[in-house]
Amino acid sequence: MPKLKLPPAGMSKKNIPGIDTLVVMWSPEHIVPINSKIQLSNPGHPMHEVTKRKWEARTDPLWWNCLSSKQASLRSAVRSWLNSRARVAFVNALKRKGYDTNGYRIDGNGDEASKPNLVGSLHLTTRAELLRAKWPDVEDQADKIVAEIERLQTATPKPKRKKENNRIIPKQAQTSTNSVSLQYRRPN
């Protein structure tokens, strides 16, 4: 069984233009949600083994969840409504783009080239702006999130550039033993 990855390892915040109701965290790898971190990181927790088995047995291509913090609202009923609103918009966006709720590609009528399943982890956090947002705007933002996930999966990774090492390094001067001169170190 693969070792489960806990957040925030591997997750990166995505600043998608036009998205102001949700905070989007994405990883191309499977990472368990933050709300399972307490159970999984503490072997003495009563739900540790059950939670661990649950996440190890999961085979869905897209692991996603939506959470609300008390920054969005202090009332639990409002946070629950925000979560529900965001989840429904995201599920509808997945269906409009041809995916089921777990990221599996739903076969269409066969006219177009088949797209791959959505694979990875997506963590959505609601923001207070979702309270007053109009429903068509929320759905439009959910469509943009799904489109960004598709783009991230098809994008080729950029090669990492070597960092140049132009640090200042003290070097003992040849003339005196107590004086120190500074010189720039050039990369090879």
PDB file of C-alpha atoms in Angstrom:
ATOM      1  CA  MET A   1       0.000   0.000   0.000  1.00  0.00           C
ATOM      2  CA  PRO A   2       1.342   3.474  -0.822  1.00  0.00           C
ATOM      3  CA  LYS A   3       2.105   5.775   2.036  1.00  0.00           C
ATOM      4  CA  LEU A   4      -0.607   8.391   2.456  1.00  0.00           C
ATOM      5  CA  LYS A   5       0.464  11.986   1.978  1.00  0.00           C
ATOM      6  CA  LEU A   6      -0.817  14.540   4.447  1.00  0.00           C
ATOM      7  CA  PRO A   7      -1.466  18.178   3.594  1.00  0.00           C
ATOM      8  CA  PRO A   8       0.039  20.693   3.009  1.00  0.00           C
ATOM      9  CA  ALA A   9       2.834  18.536   1.483  1.00  0.00           C
ATOM     10  CA  GLY A  10       2.578  18.752  -2.284  1.00  0.00           C
ATOM     11  CA  MET A  11      -0.400  21.103  -2.332  1.00  0.00           C
ATOM     12  CA  SER A  12      -0.043  24.457  -4.031  1.00  0.00           C
ATOM     13  CA  LYS A  13      -2.425  27.380  -3.998  1.00  0.00           C
ATOM     14  CA  LYS A  14      -3.716  28.246  -7.454  1.00  0.00           C
ATOM     15  CA  ASN A  15      -4.587  31.855  -8.169  1.00  0.00           C
ATOM     16  CA  ILE A  16      -7.074  31.428 -10.984  1.00  0.00           C
ATOM     17  CA  PRO A  17      -8.211  34.687 -12.594  1.00  0.00           C
ATOM     18  CA  GLY A  18     -11.889  35.356 -11.919  1.00  0.00           C
ATOM     19  CA  ILE A  19     -12.113  33.129  -8.830  1.00  0.00           C
ATOM     20  CA  ASP A  20     -12.963  35.108  -5.695  1.00  0.00           C
ATOM     21  CA  THR A  21     -15.416  32.855  -3.841  1.00  0.00           C
ATOM     22  CA  LEU A  22     -13.112  29.882  -3.233  1.00  0.00           C
ATOM     23  CA  VAL A  23      -9.484  29.253  -2.342  1.00  0.00           C
ATOM     24  CA  VAL A  24      -8.139  26.499  -4.601  1.00  0.00           C
ATOM     25  CA  MET A  25      -5.347  24.141  -3.542  1.00  0.00           C
ATOM     26  CA  TRP A  26      -4.183  21.594  -6.123  1.00  0.00           C
ATOM     27  CA  SER A  27      -1.805  18.669  -6.363  1.00  0.00           C
ATOM     28  CA  PRO A  28      -1.343  16.175  -9.198  1.00  0.00           C
ATOM     29  CA  GLU A  29      -0.812  13.516  -6.490  1.00  0.00           C
ATOM     30  CA  HIS A  30      -3.370  12.039  -4.133  1.00  0.00           C
ATOM     31  CA  ILE A  31      -3.252  13.850  -0.795  1.00  0.00           C
ATOM     32  CA  VAL A  32      -5.780  13.271   1.969  1.00  0.00           C
ATOM     33  CA  PRO A  33      -7.903  16.264   3.033  1.00  0.00           C
ATOM     34  CA  ILE A  34      -6.890  18.444   5.935  1.00  0.00           C
ATOM     35  CA  ASN A  35      -9.892  17.294   7.990  1.00  0.00           C
ATOM     36  CA  SER A  36      -8.434  13.753   8.098  1.00  0.00           C
ATOM     37  CA  LYS A  37      -4.967  14.899   9.130  1.00  0.00           C
ATOM     38  CA  ILE A  38      -5.591  14.665  12.897  1.00  0.00           C
ATOM     39  CA  GLN A  39      -6.752  11.053  12.710  1.00  0.00           C
ATOM     40  CA  LEU A  40      -3.952   9.973  10.355  1.00  0.00           C
ATOM     41  CA  SER A  41      -1.048  11.761  12.038  1.00  0.00           C
ATOM     42  CA  ASN A  42      -1.810  10.390  15.521  1.00  0.00           C
ATOM     43  CA  PRO A  43      -1.584   6.562  15.768  1.00  0.00           C
ATOM     44  CA  GLY A  44      -3.248   6.738  19.190  1.00  0.00           C
ATOM     45  CA  HIS A  45      -6.382   8.370  17.784  1.00  0.00           C
ATOM     46  CA  PRO A  46      -9.443   6.076  18.063  1.00  0.00           C
ATOM     47  CA  MET A  47     -10.255   6.548  14.355  1.00  0.00           C
ATOM     48  CA  HIS A  48      -6.664   6.197  13.093  1.00  0.00           C
ATOM     49  CA  GLU A  49      -6.864   2.666  11.658  1.00  0.00           C
ATOM     50  CA  VAL A  50     -10.349   3.104  10.199  1.00  0.00           C
ATOM     51  CA  THR A  51      -9.406   6.376   8.515  1.00  0.00           C
ATOM     52  CA  LYS A  52      -6.110   4.967   7.274  1.00  0.00           C
ATOM     53  CA  ARG A  53      -7.794   1.923   5.710  1.00  0.00           C
ATOM     54  CA  LYS A  54     -10.454   4.142   4.146  1.00  0.00           C
ATOM     55  CA  TRP A  55      -7.918   6.394   2.401  1.00  0.00           C
ATOM     56  CA  GLU A  56      -5.579   3.539   1.403  1.00  0.00           C
ATOM     57  CA  ALA A  57      -8.470   1.692  -0.252  1.00  0.00           C
ATOM     58  CA  ARG A  58      -9.617   4.721  -2.237  1.00  0.00           C
ATOM     59  CA  THR A  59      -9.108   4.356  -5.981  1.00  0.00           C
ATOM     60  CA  ASP A  60     -10.967   7.397  -7.346  1.00  0.00           C
ATOM     61  CA  PRO A  61      -8.854   9.472  -9.723  1.00  0.00           C
ATOM     62  CA  LEU A  62      -9.856  12.865  -8.264  1.00  0.00           C
ATOM     63  CA  TRP A  63      -9.837  13.400  -4.519  1.00  0.00           C
ATOM     64  CA  TRP A  64     -11.604  16.642  -3.758  1.00  0.00           C
ATOM     65  CA  ASN A  65     -13.245  18.252  -0.793  1.00  0.00           C
ATOM     66  CA  CYS A  66     -14.693  21.583   0.231  1.00  0.00           C
ATOM     67  CA  LEU A  67     -14.318  23.123   3.676  1.00  0.00           C
ATOM     68  CA  SER A  68     -15.312  26.375   5.342  1.00  0.00           C
ATOM     69  CA  SER A  69     -13.408  28.086   8.095  1.00  0.00           C
ATOM     70  CA  LYS A  70     -14.733  30.439  10.726  1.00  0.00           C
ATOM     71  CA  GLN A  71     -13.297  33.278   8.661  1.00  0.00           C
ATOM     72  CA  ALA A  72     -16.207  32.764   6.251  1.00  0.00           C
ATOM     73  CA  SER A  73     -18.797  32.796   9.038  1.00  0.00           C
ATOM     74  CA  LEU A  74     -18.982  32.051  12.744  1.00  0.00           C
ATOM     75  CA  ARG A  75     -22.284  30.214  12.396  1.00  0.00           C
ATOM     76  CA  SER A  76     -22.063  26.525  11.562  1.00  0.00           C
ATOM     77  CA  ALA A  77     -25.352  26.658   9.631  1.00  0.00           C
ATOM     78  CA  VAL A  78     -23.940  29.339   7.327  1.00  0.00           C
ATOM     79  CA  ARG A  79     -20.669  27.410   6.840  1.00  0.00           C
ATOM     80  CA  SER A  80     -22.674  24.278   5.998  1.00  0.00           C
ATOM     81  CA  TRP A  81     -24.730  26.239   3.449  1.00  0.00           C
ATOM     82  CA  LEU A  82     -21.548  27.667   1.899  1.00  0.00           C
ATOM     83  CA  ASN A  83     -20.049  24.170   1.613  1.00  0.00           C
ATOM     84  CA  SER A  84     -23.205  22.814   0.040  1.00  0.00           C
ATOM     85  CA  ARG A  85     -23.385  25.703  -2.425  1.00  0.00           C
ATOM     86  CA  ALA A  86     -19.762  25.277  -3.486  1.00  0.00           C
ATOM     87  CA  ARG A  87     -20.056  21.471  -3.769  1.00  0.00           C
ATOM     88  CA  VAL A  88     -23.191  21.624  -5.911  1.00  0.00           C
ATOM     89  CA  ALA A  89     -21.591  24.201  -8.217  1.00  0.00           C
ATOM     90  CA  PHE A  90     -18.426  22.101  -8.556  1.00  0.00           C
ATOM     91  CA  VAL A  91     -20.317  18.840  -9.202  1.00  0.00           C
ATOM     92  CA  ASN A  92     -22.458  20.619 -11.835  1.00  0.00           C
ATOM     93  CA  ALA A  93     -19.291  22.003 -13.453  1.00  0.00           C
ATOM     94  CA  LEU A  94     -17.768  18.509 -13.557  1.00  0.00           C
ATOM     95  CA  LYS A  95     -20.908  17.150 -15.221  1.00  0.00           C
ATOM     96  CA  ARG A  96     -20.997  20.012 -17.766  1.00  0.00           C
ATOM     97  CA  LYS A  97     -17.381  19.221 -18.688  1.00  0.00           C
ATOM     98  CA  GLY A  98     -18.135  15.486 -19.043  1.00  0.00           C
ATOM     99  CA  TYR A  99     -16.887  14.064 -15.707  1.00  0.00           C
ATOM    100  CA  ASP A 100     -18.607  12.319 -12.833  1.00  0.00           C
ATOM    101  CA  THR A 101     -18.199  13.464  -9.218  1.00  0.00           C
ATOM    102  CA  ASN A 102     -14.980  11.428  -8.758  1.00  0.00           C
ATOM    103  CA  GLY A 103     -13.211  12.710 -11.858  1.00  0.00           C
ATOM    104  CA  TYR A 104     -13.923   9.738 -14.131  1.00  0.00           C
ATOM    105  CA  ARG A 105     -14.532  10.720 -17.726  1.00  0.00           C
ATOM    106  CA  ILE A 106     -18.133  10.056 -18.798  1.00  0.00           C
ATOM    107  CA  ASP A 107     -18.175   8.742 -22.341  1.00  0.00           C
ATOM    108  CA  GLY A 108     -20.107  11.055 -24.613  1.00  0.00           C
ATOM    109  CA  ASN A 109     -21.537  10.230 -27.987  1.00  0.00           C
ATOM    110  CA  GLY A 110     -18.102   9.413 -29.408  1.00  0.00           C
ATOM    111  CA  ASP A 111     -17.888  12.457 -31.718  1.00  0.00           C
ATOM    112  CA  GLU A 112     -14.913  14.032 -29.981  1.00  0.00           C
ATOM    113  CA  ALA A 113     -11.592  12.646 -28.847  1.00  0.00           C
ATOM    114  CA  SER A 114     -11.862  11.171 -25.379  1.00  0.00           C
ATOM    115  CA  LYS A 115     -10.267  13.121 -22.573  1.00  0.00           C
ATOM    116  CA  PRO A 116      -8.453  11.427 -19.700  1.00  0.00           C
ATOM    117  CA  ASN A 117      -9.826  11.221 -16.180  1.00  0.00           C
ATOM    118  CA  LEU A 118      -9.062  14.066 -13.792  1.00  0.00           C
ATOM    119  CA  VAL A 119      -6.328  12.778 -11.478  1.00  0.00           C
ATOM    120  CA  GLY A 120      -5.041  14.468  -8.329  1.00  0.00           C
ATOM    121  CA  SER A 121      -6.237  16.265  -5.219  1.00  0.00           C
ATOM    122  CA  LEU A 122      -8.294  19.426  -5.042  1.00  0.00           C
ATOM    123  CA  HIS A 123      -9.025  21.203  -1.783  1.00  0.00           C
ATOM    124  CA  LEU A 124     -11.552  24.030  -1.944  1.00  0.00           C
ATOM    125  CA  THR A 125     -12.011  26.489   0.911  1.00  0.00           C
ATOM    126  CA  THR A 126     -15.004  28.805   0.864  1.00  0.00           C
ATOM    127  CA  ARG A 127     -14.618  32.536   1.318  1.00  0.00           C
ATOM    128  CA  ALA A 128     -17.080  35.094   2.681  1.00  0.00           C
ATOM    129  CA  GLU A 129     -17.647  36.416  -0.863  1.00  0.00           C
ATOM    130  CA  LEU A 130     -19.597  33.220  -1.602  1.00  0.00           C
ATOM    131  CA  LEU A 131     -22.378  34.435   0.725  1.00  0.00           C
ATOM    132  CA  ARG A 132     -23.465  37.244  -1.588  1.00  0.00           C
ATOM    133  CA  ALA A 133     -22.391  35.824  -4.953  1.00  0.00           C
ATOM    134  CA  LYS A 134     -25.110  35.224  -7.530  1.00  0.00           C
ATOM    135  CA  TRP A 135     -25.614  31.592  -8.552  1.00  0.00           C
ATOM    136  CA  PRO A 136     -24.599  32.077 -12.233  1.00  0.00           C
ATOM    137  CA  ASP A 137     -21.331  33.657 -11.014  1.00  0.00           C
ATOM    138  CA  VAL A 138     -20.680  30.729  -8.664  1.00  0.00           C
ATOM    139  CA  GLU A 139     -21.267  28.233 -11.479  1.00  0.00           C
ATOM    140  CA  ASP A 140     -19.046  30.239 -13.829  1.00  0.00           C
ATOM    141  CA  GLN A 141     -16.234  30.166 -11.258  1.00  0.00           C
ATOM    142  CA  ALA A 142     -16.678  26.413 -10.772  1.00  0.00           C
ATOM    143  CA  ASP A 143     -16.379  25.984 -14.556  1.00  0.00           C
ATOM    144  CA  LYS A 144     -13.129  27.952 -14.474  1.00  0.00           C
ATOM    145  CA  ILE A 145     -11.758  25.697 -11.725  1.00  0.00           C
ATOM    146  CA  VAL A 146     -12.514  22.539 -13.725  1.00  0.00           C
ATOM    147  CA  ALA A 147     -10.987  24.102 -16.843  1.00  0.00           C
ATOM    148  CA  GLU A 148      -7.843  24.972 -14.854  1.00  0.00           C
ATOM    149  CA  ILE A 149      -7.555  21.382 -13.559  1.00  0.00           C
ATOM    150  CA  GLU A 150      -7.810  20.113 -17.142  1.00  0.00           C
ATOM    151  CA  ARG A 151      -5.144  22.617 -18.209  1.00  0.00           C
ATOM    152  CA  LEU A 152      -2.830  21.619 -15.344  1.00  0.00           C
ATOM    153  CA  GLN A 153      -3.106  17.954 -16.313  1.00  0.00           C
ATOM    154  CA  THR A 154      -2.306  18.509 -19.957  1.00  0.00           C
ATOM    155  CA  ALA A 155       0.434  21.087 -19.345  1.00  0.00           C
ATOM    156  CA  THR A 156       3.975  19.822 -19.643  1.00  0.00           C
ATOM    157  CA  PRO A 157       6.049  20.479 -16.534  1.00  0.00           C
ATOM    158  CA  LYS A 158       8.575  23.259 -16.915  1.00  0.00           C
ATOM    159  CA  PRO A 159      12.177  22.170 -16.445  1.00  0.00           C
ATOM    160  CA  LYS A 160      13.679  23.491 -13.254  1.00  0.00           C
ATOM    161  CA  ARG A 161      16.402  26.037 -13.750  1.00  0.00           C
ATOM    162  CA  LYS A 162      19.605  25.834 -11.821  1.00  0.00           C
ATOM    163  CA  LYS A 163      19.961  28.592  -9.309  1.00  0.00           C
ATOM    164  CA  GLU A 164      23.054  30.663  -9.714  1.00  0.00           C
ATOM    165  CA  ASN A 165      25.229  30.810  -6.681  1.00  0.00           C
ATOM    166  CA  ASN A 166      26.522  34.391  -6.398  1.00  0.00           C
ATOM    167  CA  ARG A 167      26.984  34.501  -2.671  1.00  0.00           C
ATOM    168  CA  ILE A 168      29.663  36.540  -0.961  1.00  0.00           C
ATOM    169  CA  ILE A 169      32.170  34.225   0.674  1.00  0.00           C
ATOM    170  CA  PRO A 170      34.864  35.394   3.078  1.00  0.00           C
ATOM    171  CA  LYS A 171      38.342  34.473   1.989  1.00  0.00           C
ATOM    172  CA  GLN A 172      41.457  34.856   4.072  1.00  0.00           C
ATOM    173  CA  ALA A 173      43.696  37.517   2.641  1.00  0.00           C
ATOM    174  CA  GLN A 174      47.197  36.463   1.666  1.00  0.00           C
ATOM    175  CA  THR A 175      48.894  39.467   3.234  1.00  0.00           C
ATOM    176  CA  SER A 176      47.618  39.335   6.771  1.00  0.00           C
ATOM    177  CA  THR A 177      46.172  36.575   8.954  1.00  0.00           C
ATOM    178  CA  ASN A 178      43.574  38.771  10.731  1.00  0.00           C
ATOM    179  CA  SER A 179      42.093  40.667   7.796  1.00  0.00           C
ATOM    180  CA  VAL A 180      39.248  39.218   5.789  1.00  0.00           C
ATOM    181  CA  SER A 181      38.408  40.260   2.259  1.00  0.00           C
ATOM    182  CA  LEU A 182      35.216  39.466   0.391  1.00  0.00           C
ATOM    183  CA  GLN A 183      35.080  38.117  -3.095  1.00  0.00           C
ATOM    184  CA  TYR A 184      32.244  36.994  -5.336  1.00  0.00           C
ATOM    185  CA  ARG A 185      32.042  33.338  -6.103  1.00  0.00           C
ATOM    186  CA  ARG A 186      31.227  32.691  -9.728  1.00  0.00           C
ATOM    187  CA  PRO A 187      29.243  29.639 -10.823  1.00  0.00           C
ATOM    188  CA  ASN A 188      31.061  27.025 -12.861  1.00  0.00           C
TER     189      ASN A 188
END
